[in-house]
C-alpha positions as MATLAB code, in Angstrom:
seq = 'XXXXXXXXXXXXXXXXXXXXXXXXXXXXXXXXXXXXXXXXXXXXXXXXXXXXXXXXXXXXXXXXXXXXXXXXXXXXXXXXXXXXXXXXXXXXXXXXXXXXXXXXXXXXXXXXXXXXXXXXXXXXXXXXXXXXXXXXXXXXXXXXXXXXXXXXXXXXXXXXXXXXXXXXXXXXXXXXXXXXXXXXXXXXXXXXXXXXXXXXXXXXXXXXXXXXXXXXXXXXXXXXXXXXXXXXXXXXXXXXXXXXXXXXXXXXXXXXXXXXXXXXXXXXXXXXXXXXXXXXXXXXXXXXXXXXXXXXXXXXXXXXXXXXXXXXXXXXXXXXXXXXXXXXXXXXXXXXXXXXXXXXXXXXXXXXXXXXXXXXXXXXXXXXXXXXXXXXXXXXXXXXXXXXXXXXXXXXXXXXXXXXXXXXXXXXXXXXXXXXXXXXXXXXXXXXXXXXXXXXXXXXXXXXXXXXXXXXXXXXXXXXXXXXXXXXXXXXXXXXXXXXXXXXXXXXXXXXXXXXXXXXXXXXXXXXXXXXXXXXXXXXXXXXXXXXXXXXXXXXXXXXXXXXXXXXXXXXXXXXXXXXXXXXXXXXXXXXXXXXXXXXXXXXXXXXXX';
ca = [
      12.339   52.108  -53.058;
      14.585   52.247  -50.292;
      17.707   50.912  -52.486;
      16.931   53.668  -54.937;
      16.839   56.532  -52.460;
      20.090   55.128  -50.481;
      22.081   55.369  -54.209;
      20.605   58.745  -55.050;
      21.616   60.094  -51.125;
      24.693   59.039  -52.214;
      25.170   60.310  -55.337;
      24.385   63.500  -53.705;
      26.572   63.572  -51.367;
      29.648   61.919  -53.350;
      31.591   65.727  -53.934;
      31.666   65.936  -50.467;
      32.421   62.667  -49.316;
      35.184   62.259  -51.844;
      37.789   64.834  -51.327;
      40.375   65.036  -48.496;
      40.875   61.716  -46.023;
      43.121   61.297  -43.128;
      46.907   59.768  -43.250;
      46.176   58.415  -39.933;
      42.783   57.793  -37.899;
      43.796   58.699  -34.145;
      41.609   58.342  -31.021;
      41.506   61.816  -29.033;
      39.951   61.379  -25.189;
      36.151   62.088  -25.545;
      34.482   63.693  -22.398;
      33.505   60.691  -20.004;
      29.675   59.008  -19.859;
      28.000   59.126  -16.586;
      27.555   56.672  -14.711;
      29.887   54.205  -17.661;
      32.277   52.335  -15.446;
      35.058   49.468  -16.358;
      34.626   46.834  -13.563;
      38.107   44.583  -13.295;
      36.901   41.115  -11.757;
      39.779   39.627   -9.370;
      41.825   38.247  -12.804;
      42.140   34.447  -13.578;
      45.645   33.370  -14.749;
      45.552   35.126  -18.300;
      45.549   33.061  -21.702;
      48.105   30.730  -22.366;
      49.155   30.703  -19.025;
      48.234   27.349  -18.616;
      50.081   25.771  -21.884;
      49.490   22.559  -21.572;
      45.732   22.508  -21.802;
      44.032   23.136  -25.717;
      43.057   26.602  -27.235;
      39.637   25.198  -26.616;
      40.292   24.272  -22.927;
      41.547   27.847  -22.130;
      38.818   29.982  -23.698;
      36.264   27.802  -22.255;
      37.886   28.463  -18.840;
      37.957   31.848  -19.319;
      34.469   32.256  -20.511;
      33.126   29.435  -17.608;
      35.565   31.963  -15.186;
      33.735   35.257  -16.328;
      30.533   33.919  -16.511;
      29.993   32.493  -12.745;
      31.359   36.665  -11.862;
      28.507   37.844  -13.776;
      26.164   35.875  -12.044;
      27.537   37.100   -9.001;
      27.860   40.321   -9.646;
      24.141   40.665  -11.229;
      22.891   38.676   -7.956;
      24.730   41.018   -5.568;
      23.191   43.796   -7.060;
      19.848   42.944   -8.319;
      17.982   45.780   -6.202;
      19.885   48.138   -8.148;
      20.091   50.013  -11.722;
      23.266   47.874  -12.626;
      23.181   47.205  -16.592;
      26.062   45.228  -18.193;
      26.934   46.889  -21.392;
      30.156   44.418  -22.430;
      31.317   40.721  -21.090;
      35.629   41.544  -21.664;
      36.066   37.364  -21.090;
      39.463   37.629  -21.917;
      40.430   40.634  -19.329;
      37.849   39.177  -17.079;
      35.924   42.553  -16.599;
      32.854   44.294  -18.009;
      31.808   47.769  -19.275;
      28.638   49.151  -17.169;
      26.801   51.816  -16.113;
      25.356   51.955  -12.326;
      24.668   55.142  -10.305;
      27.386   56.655   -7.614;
      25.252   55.860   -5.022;
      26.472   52.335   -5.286;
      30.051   52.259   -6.052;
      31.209   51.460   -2.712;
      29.032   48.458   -2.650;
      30.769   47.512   -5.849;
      34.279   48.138   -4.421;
      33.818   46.341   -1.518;
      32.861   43.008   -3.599;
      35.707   40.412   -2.800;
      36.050   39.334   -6.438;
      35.970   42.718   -7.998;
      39.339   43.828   -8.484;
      38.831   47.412   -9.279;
      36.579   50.096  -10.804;
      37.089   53.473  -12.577;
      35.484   55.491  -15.323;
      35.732   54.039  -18.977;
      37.260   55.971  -21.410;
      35.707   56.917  -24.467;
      37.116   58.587  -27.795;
      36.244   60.312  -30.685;
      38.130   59.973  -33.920;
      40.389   62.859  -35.460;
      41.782   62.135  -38.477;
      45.976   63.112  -38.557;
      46.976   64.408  -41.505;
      44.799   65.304  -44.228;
      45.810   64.925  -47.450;
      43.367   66.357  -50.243;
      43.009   63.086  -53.092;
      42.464   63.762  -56.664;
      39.119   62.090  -58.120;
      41.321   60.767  -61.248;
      42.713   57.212  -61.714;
      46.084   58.612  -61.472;
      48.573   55.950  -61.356;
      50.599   55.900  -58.129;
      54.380   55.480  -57.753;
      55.724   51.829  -58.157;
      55.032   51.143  -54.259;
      54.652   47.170  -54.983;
      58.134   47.554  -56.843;
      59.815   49.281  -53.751;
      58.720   46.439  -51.349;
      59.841   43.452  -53.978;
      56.740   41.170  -54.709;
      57.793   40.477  -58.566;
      59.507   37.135  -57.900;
      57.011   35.774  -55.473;
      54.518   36.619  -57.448;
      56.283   34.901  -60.354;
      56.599   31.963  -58.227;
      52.782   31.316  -57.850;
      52.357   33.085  -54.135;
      50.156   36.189  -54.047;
      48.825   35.398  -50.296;
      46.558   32.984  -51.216;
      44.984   31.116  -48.115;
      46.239   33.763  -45.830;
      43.432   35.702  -43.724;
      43.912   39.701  -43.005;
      41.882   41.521  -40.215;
      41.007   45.221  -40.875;
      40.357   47.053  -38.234;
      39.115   50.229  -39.243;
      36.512   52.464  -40.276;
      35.167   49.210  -41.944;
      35.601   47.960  -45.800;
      33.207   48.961  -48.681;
      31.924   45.242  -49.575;
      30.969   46.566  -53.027;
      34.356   48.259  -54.152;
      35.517   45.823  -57.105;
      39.090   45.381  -55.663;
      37.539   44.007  -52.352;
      34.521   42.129  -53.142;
      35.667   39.035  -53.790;
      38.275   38.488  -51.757;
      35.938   39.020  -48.171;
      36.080   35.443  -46.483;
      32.530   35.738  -46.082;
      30.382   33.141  -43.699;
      29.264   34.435  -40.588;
      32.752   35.170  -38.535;
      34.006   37.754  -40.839;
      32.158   40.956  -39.986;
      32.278   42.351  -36.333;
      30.238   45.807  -35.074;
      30.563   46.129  -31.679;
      28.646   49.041  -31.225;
      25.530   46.671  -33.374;
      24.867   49.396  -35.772;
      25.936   47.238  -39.631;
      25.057   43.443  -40.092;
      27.641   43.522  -42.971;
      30.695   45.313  -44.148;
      30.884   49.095  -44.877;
      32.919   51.942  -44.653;
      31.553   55.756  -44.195;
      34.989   57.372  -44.074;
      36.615   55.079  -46.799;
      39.758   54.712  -44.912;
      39.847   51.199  -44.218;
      38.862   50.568  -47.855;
      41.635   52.599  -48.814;
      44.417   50.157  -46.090;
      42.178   46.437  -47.148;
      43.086   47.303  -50.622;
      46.895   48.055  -50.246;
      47.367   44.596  -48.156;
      45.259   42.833  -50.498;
      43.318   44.720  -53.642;
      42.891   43.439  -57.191;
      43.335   45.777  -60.244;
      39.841   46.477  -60.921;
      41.154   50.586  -60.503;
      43.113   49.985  -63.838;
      46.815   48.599  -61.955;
      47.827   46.296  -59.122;
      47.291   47.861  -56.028;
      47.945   45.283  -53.521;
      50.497   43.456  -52.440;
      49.135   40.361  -51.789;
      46.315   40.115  -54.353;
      44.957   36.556  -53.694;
      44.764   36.997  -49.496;
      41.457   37.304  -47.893;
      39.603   39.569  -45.379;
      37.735   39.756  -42.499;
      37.158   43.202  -40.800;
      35.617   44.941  -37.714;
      34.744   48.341  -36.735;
      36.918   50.403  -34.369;
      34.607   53.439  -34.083;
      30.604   53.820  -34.648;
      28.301   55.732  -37.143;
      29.226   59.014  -35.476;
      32.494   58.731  -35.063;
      32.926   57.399  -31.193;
      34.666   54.472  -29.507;
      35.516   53.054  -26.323;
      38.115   50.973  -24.915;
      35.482   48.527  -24.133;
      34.543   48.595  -28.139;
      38.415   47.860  -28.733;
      38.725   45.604  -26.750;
      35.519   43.473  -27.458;
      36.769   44.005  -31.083;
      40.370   42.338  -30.210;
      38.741   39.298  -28.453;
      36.806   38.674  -31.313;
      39.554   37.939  -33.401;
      40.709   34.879  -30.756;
      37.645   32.952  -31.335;
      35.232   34.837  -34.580;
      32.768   32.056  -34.773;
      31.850   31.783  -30.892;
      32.877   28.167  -31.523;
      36.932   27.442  -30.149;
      36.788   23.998  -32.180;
      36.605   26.054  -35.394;
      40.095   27.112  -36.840;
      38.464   30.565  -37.955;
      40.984   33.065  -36.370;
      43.006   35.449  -39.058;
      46.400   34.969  -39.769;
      47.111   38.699  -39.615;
      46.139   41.974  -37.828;
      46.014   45.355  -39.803;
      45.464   48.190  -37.733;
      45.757   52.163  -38.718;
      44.805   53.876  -36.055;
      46.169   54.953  -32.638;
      45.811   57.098  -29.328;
      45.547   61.094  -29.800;
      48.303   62.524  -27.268;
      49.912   59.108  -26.076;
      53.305   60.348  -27.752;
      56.310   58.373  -25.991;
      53.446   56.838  -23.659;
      54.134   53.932  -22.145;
      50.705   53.043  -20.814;
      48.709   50.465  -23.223;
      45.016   49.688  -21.684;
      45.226   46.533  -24.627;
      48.049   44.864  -23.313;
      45.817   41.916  -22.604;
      43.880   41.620  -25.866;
      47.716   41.373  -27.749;
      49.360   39.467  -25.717;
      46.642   36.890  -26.792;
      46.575   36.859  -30.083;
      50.512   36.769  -30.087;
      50.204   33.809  -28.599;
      48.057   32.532  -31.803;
      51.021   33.027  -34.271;
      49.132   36.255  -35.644;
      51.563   39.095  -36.991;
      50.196   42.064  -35.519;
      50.659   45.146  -37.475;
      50.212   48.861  -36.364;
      50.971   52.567  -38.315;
      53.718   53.647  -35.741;
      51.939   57.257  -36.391;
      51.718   60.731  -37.742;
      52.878   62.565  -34.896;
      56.940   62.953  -36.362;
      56.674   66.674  -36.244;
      56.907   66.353  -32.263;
      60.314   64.871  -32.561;
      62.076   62.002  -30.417;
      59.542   59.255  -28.849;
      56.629   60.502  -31.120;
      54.944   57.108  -31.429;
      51.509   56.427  -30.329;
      49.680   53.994  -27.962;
      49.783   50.927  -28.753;
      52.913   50.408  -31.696;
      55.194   50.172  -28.893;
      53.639   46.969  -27.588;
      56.119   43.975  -27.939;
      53.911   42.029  -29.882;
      53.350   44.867  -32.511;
      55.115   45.452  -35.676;
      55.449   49.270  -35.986;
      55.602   50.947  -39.539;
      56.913   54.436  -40.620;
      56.104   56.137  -43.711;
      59.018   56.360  -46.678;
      58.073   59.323  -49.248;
      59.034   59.081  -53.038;
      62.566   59.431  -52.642;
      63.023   56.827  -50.121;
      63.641   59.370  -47.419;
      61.643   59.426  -44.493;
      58.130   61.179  -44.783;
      58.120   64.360  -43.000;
      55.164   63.178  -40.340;
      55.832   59.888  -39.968;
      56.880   59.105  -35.921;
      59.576   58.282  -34.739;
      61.598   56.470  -32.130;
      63.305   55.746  -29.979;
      61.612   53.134  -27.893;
      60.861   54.541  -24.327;
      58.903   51.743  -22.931;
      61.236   48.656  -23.219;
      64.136   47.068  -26.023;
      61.462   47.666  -29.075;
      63.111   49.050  -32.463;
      60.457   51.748  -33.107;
      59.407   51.805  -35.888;
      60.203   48.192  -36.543;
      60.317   49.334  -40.048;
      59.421   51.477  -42.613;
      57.559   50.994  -46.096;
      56.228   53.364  -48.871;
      53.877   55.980  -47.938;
      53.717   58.851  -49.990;
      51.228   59.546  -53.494;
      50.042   55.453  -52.624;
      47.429   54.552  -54.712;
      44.592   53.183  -53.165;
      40.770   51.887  -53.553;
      38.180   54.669  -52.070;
      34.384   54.316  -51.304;
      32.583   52.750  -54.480;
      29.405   55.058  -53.363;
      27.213   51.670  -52.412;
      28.624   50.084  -55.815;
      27.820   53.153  -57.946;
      31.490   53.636  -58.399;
      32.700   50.574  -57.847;
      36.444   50.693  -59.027;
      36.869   54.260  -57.271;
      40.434   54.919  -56.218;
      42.625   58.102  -54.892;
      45.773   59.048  -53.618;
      47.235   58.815  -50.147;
      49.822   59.742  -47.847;
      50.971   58.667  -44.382;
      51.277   55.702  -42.121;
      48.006   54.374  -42.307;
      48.926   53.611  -45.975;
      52.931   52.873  -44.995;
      51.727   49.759  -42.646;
      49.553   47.658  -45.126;
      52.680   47.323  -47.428;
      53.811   45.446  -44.235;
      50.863   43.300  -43.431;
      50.673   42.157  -47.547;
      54.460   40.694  -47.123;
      53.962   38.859  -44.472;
      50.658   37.454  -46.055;
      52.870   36.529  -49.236;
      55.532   35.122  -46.875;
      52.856   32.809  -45.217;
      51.463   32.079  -48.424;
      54.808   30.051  -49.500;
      55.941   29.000  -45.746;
      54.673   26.930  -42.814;
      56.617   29.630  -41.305;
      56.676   30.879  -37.328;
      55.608   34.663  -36.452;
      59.380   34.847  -34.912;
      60.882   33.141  -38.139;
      58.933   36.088  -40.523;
      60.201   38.805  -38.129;
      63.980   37.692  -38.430;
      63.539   36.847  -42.386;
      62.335   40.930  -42.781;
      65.016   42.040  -39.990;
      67.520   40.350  -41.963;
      66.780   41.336  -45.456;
      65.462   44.826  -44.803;
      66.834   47.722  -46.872;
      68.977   49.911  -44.363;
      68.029   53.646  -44.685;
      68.817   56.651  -43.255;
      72.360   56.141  -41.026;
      74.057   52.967  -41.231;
      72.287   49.927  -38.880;
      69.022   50.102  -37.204;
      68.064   53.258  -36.407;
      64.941   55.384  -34.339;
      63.900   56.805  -37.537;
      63.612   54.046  -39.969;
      64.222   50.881  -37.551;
      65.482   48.141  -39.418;
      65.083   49.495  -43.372;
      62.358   49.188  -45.704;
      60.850   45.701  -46.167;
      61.710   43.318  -48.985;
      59.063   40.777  -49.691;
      61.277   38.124  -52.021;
      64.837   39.128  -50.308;
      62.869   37.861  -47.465;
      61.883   34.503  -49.057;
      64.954   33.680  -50.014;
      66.182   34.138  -46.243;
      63.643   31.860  -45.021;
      64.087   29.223  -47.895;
      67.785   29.323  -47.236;
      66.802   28.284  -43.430;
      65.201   25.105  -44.722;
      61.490   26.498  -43.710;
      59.276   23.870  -45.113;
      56.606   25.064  -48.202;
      52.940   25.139  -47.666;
      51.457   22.241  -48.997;
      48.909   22.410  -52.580;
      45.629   21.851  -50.748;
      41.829   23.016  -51.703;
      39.416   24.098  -48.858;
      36.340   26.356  -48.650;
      36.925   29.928  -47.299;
      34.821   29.088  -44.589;
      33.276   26.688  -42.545;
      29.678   28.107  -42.143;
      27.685   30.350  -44.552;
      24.124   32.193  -43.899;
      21.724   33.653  -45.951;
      18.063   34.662  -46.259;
      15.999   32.711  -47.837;
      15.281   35.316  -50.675;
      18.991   36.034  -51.225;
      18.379   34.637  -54.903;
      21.661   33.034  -56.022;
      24.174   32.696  -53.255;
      28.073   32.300  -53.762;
      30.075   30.291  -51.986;
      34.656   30.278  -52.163;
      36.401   27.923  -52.608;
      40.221   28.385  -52.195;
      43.438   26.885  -52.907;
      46.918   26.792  -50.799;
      50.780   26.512  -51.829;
      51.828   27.392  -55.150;
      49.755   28.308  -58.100;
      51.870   27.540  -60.805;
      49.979   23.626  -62.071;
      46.433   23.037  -62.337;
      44.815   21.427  -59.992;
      41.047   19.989  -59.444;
      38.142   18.840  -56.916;
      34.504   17.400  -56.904;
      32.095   19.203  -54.782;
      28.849   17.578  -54.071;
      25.673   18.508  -51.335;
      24.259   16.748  -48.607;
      20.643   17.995  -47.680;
      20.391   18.270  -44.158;
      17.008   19.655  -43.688;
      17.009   20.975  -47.369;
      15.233   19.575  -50.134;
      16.886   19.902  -53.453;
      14.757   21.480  -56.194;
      12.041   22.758  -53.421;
      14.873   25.168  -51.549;
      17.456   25.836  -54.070;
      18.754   24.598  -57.772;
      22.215   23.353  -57.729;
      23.863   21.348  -60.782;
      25.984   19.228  -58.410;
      28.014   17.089  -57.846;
      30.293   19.036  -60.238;
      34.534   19.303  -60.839;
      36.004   22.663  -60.014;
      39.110   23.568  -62.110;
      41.330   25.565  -61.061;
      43.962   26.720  -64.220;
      47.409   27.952  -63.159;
      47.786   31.012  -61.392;
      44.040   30.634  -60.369;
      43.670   30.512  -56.643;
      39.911   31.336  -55.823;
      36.244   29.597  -57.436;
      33.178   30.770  -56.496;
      30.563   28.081  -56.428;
      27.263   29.663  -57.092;
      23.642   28.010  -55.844;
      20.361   29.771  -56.221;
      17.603   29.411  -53.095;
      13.962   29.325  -54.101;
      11.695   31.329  -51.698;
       8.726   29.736  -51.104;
       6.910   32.137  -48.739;
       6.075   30.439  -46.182;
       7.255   30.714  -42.314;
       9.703   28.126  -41.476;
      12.658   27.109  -39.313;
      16.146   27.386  -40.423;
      16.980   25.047  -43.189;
      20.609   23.450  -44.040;
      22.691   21.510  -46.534;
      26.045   20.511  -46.004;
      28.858   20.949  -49.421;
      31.383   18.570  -49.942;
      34.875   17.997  -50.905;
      35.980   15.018  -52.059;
      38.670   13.558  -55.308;
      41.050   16.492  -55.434;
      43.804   15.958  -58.518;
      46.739   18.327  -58.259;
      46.607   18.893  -54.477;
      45.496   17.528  -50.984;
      42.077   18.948  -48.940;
      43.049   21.118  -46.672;
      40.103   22.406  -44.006;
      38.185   22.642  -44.533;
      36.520   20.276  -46.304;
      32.546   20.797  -45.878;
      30.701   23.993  -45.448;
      27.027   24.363  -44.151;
      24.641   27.056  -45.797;
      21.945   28.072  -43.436;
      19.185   29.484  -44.474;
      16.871   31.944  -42.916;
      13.255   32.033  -43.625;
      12.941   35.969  -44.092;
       8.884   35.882  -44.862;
       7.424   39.143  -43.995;
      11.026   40.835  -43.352;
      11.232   44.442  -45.092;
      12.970   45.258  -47.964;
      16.615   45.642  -47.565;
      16.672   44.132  -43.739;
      16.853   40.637  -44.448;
      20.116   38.403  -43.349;
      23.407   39.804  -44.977;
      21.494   43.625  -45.786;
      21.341   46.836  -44.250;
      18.510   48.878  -43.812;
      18.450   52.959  -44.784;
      18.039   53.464  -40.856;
      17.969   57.135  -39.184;
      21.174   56.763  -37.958;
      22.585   55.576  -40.973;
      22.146   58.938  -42.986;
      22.449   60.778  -40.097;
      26.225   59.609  -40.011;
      26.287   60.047  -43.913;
      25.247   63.684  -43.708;
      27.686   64.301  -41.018;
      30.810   63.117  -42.307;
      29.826   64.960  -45.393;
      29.648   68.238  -43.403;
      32.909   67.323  -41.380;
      34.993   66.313  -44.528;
      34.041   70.046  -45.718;
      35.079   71.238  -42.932;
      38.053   69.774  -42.579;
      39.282   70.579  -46.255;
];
């Protein structure tokens, strides 16, 4: 009942949703909570400042470090209203709401550092741009950035993770679906509002699908077709963020799985949003979150911005951070789209934009409508759509090299098309990027190949116990151009095969040339009854045409969901209030804003 009224809501309200979208999603100031306060403890030495100790060594220090301050704090203030809203472990400080009356007593805390008012925002999109409904075909944007002879070559991204953050991704769009990493580290809402991946603006649908989409809309629209995602929310139902939310969203990405030991982090950032009014800015309040990842080899990718009709400096909080790679917008013609921001650099010796890609009439995957129109697609303009050209070149370049985030960024510097006047400019920064003129740069340098290896996407799956039949990925690494082959077998751990789920295992997984994902399907029986968690263990072993890479065995958990209501069981999302109350309202906005 409740599935049926969701699609007919939607149906409904599919003119509305479905017309203009934004070129760029920026973050405008909101009006400040009371009594919401960011509390900076008295900072440990920051990550990686202690390089000779392990990834795991670190975030366990920094956890241990902001978890005796909690204590602390929540001691030295247990006669008063003091709620913890956010633990920021990597900034060492938390988001919290107390009343004035006890400030001072907060201030005057030796280990607390400082304390001020938390800023909230609201989006605004930047730059509307109305979309036609039609599966027009776009302009040869794949083409412009040079994929054909990488592609050719067997490398399309495969084994190469991409973070969205974004409005989300629409699970159910057939571009998307099967390329989400899955498990239980791939999905992050901060503001604990969707237990799995969806989009109510379609705009991070519409970036996922230029890095990565398939050609389910009729033609290829993304540049690195075999690459996988993982994405996280930037703003909530209605529309509203926080730094807090940021942040807790960019310290996800160090460590997805809660567990350091676990080599779950993505290989690549996409982000198209920025900071309403921070034009030229120099101030970045996620300085700290980069600056970590950087130091995990992730390419961090930002839109440089839609704000080029202010002029000089016109970049926005944060593409001027020097771990960023900042991306104009190139229209048609190759010349530079009229919005798109520009330089120069105010704030250090950044090239801003670092450089530029194509980003006008770009063809796109929109919201399928919950799977009703599940090969949707539209038209866009603007930066937003500019940067994911950027972050699918570097996921083809990692695809084919065992390359370093500094060795990528000279290969594109190096090879870029030059545009605009002659040399790196603060208009289009080093030229438009050139995916295979790129490749050959780095092979020229002797950068080793990735290895052929087979691994599953992921090293933990979880699913209710009445998910029916389940799938599973299983991927492959290094060039697709031979065959290759692996047995996968099951260990029961607390399962019982034939009284939990059917499985025809052990069985060999072919992979044909060019092929670079399997899905390995297993059906759960429900036998309604309460129960603990149950697991089995799959297993990789005898691989002909490649090594194992890792990993090489993936639990499945599964929850007993007895008695659970339809449609809120693990992996769903229940028809909540809130959840057509956003639906209804970004139906009225969109109208309004058209």
């Amino acid at each position: 009942m409740l599935r049926a009224l969701r699609i007919a809501l939607i149906v409904l309200l599919a003119g509305a949703l479905a017309q203009p979208a934004a070129a760029q999603l920026v973050l405008k100031p909101a009006a400040e909570r009371a009594n919401r306060y960011l509390l900076q403890f008295v900072p440990q030495p920051g990550f990686g400042a202690t390089a000779e100790k392990s990834f795991s060594t670190e975030l366990s220090r920094l956890r241990a470090a902001q978890e005796r301050s909690l204590r602390r704090l929540q001691r030295d203030l247990s006669d008063t209203d003091l709620v913890v809203h956010r633990s920021l472990w990597l900034r060492q400080a938390v988001s919290l709401s107390i009343s004035p009356r006890y400030l001072e007593r907060l201030r005057e805390l030796d280990y607390v550092q400082s304390l001020r008012p938390e800023r909230f925002y609201r989006v605004e999109p930047q730059g509307l741009v109305q979309l036609p409904l039609s599966s027009v075909l776009a302009q040869d944007n794949l083409d412009q950035v040079d994929v054909d002879a990488l592609w050719a070559e067997g490398y399309r991204g495969q084994s190469v993770v991409v973070a969205i953050l974004d409005s989300g991704v629409d699970l159910l769009h057939q571009d998307l679906q099967g390329s989400y990493r899955g498990g239980s580290n791939s999905w992050y809402d901060p503001y604990g509002e969707q237990d799995q991946p969806i989009d109510l603006s379609g705009h991070g649908t519409a970036v996922a699908s230029i890095v990565l989409g398939g050609s389910a809309t009729g033609s290829a629209i993304g540049v690195a077709p075999a690459a996988q995602w993982m994405a996280a929310r930037v703003f909530d139902n209605s529309g509203s963020s926080s730094e807090s939310a940021i942040s807790e969203v960019l310290q996800w990405l160090l460590d997805p799985d809660g567990d350091p030991d676990t080599a779950d982090q993505p290989d690549i950032v996409q982000n198209s949003w920025g900071l309403a009014g921070t034009e030229g800015s120099c101030i970045n309040p996620f300085a700290t979150e980069l600056a970590a990842l950087a130091t995990q080899g992730m390419d961090i990718v930002f839109a440089v911005g839609n704000s080029g009709s202010t002029g000089a400096s016109s970049f926005l909080t944060p593409a001027f951070d020097p771990h960023v790679l900042s991306v104009g917008a190139l229209q048609s013609d190759g010349s530079i789209w009229y919005n798109s921001s520009r330089g120069p650099d105010r704030c250090g010796s950044a090239v801003i934009p670092a450089f530029m890609a194509p980003g006008e009439n770009i063809k796109a995957a929109t919201l399928s409508f919950n799977g009703f129109d599940s090969d949707n697609s539209a038209i866009h303009n603007g930066t937003s759509f500019s940067s994911p050209h950027l972050s699918g070149v570097l996921a083809l370049l990692r695809s084919r090299f065992q390359s370093s985030a500094e060795e990528r960024v000279s290969a594109l510097r190096q090879t870029a098309e030059d545009k605009g006047p002659a040399g790196v400019d603060a208009d289009f920064g080093y030229g438009l990027v050139k995916a295979s003129a790129a490749a050959e740069w780095l092979n020229g340098q002797s950068i080793p190949q990735q290895p052929k290896q087979l691994f599953f996407s992921a090293a933990r799956y979880r699913f209710g116990e009445s998910a029916g039949t389940i799938r599973v990925q299983l991927l492959r690494k290094g060039s697709l151009k031979d065959p290759a082959a692996v047995e996968v077998s099951v260990r029961d751990v607390s399962t019982r095969k034939g009284e939990d789920y059917l499985w025809a295992g052990p069985v060999q997984i072919d992979f044909d040339s060019g092929e670079f994902r399997k899905d390995i399907e297993i059906t759960l029986l429900d036998d309604n009854q309460a129960e603990q968690r149950e697991t089995m263990e799959l297993v990789l072993n005898n691989p002909v045409g490649a090594s194992l890479g890792s990993p090489t065995s993936l639990r499945v958990e599964i929850e007993d969901d007895d008695g659970a209501a339809e449609e809120d069981q693990i992996g769903g999302a229940a028809l909540t209030p809130q959840w057509l109350f956003a639906l209804l309202l970004l139906a009225v906005g969109r109208r309004r804003w058209a």
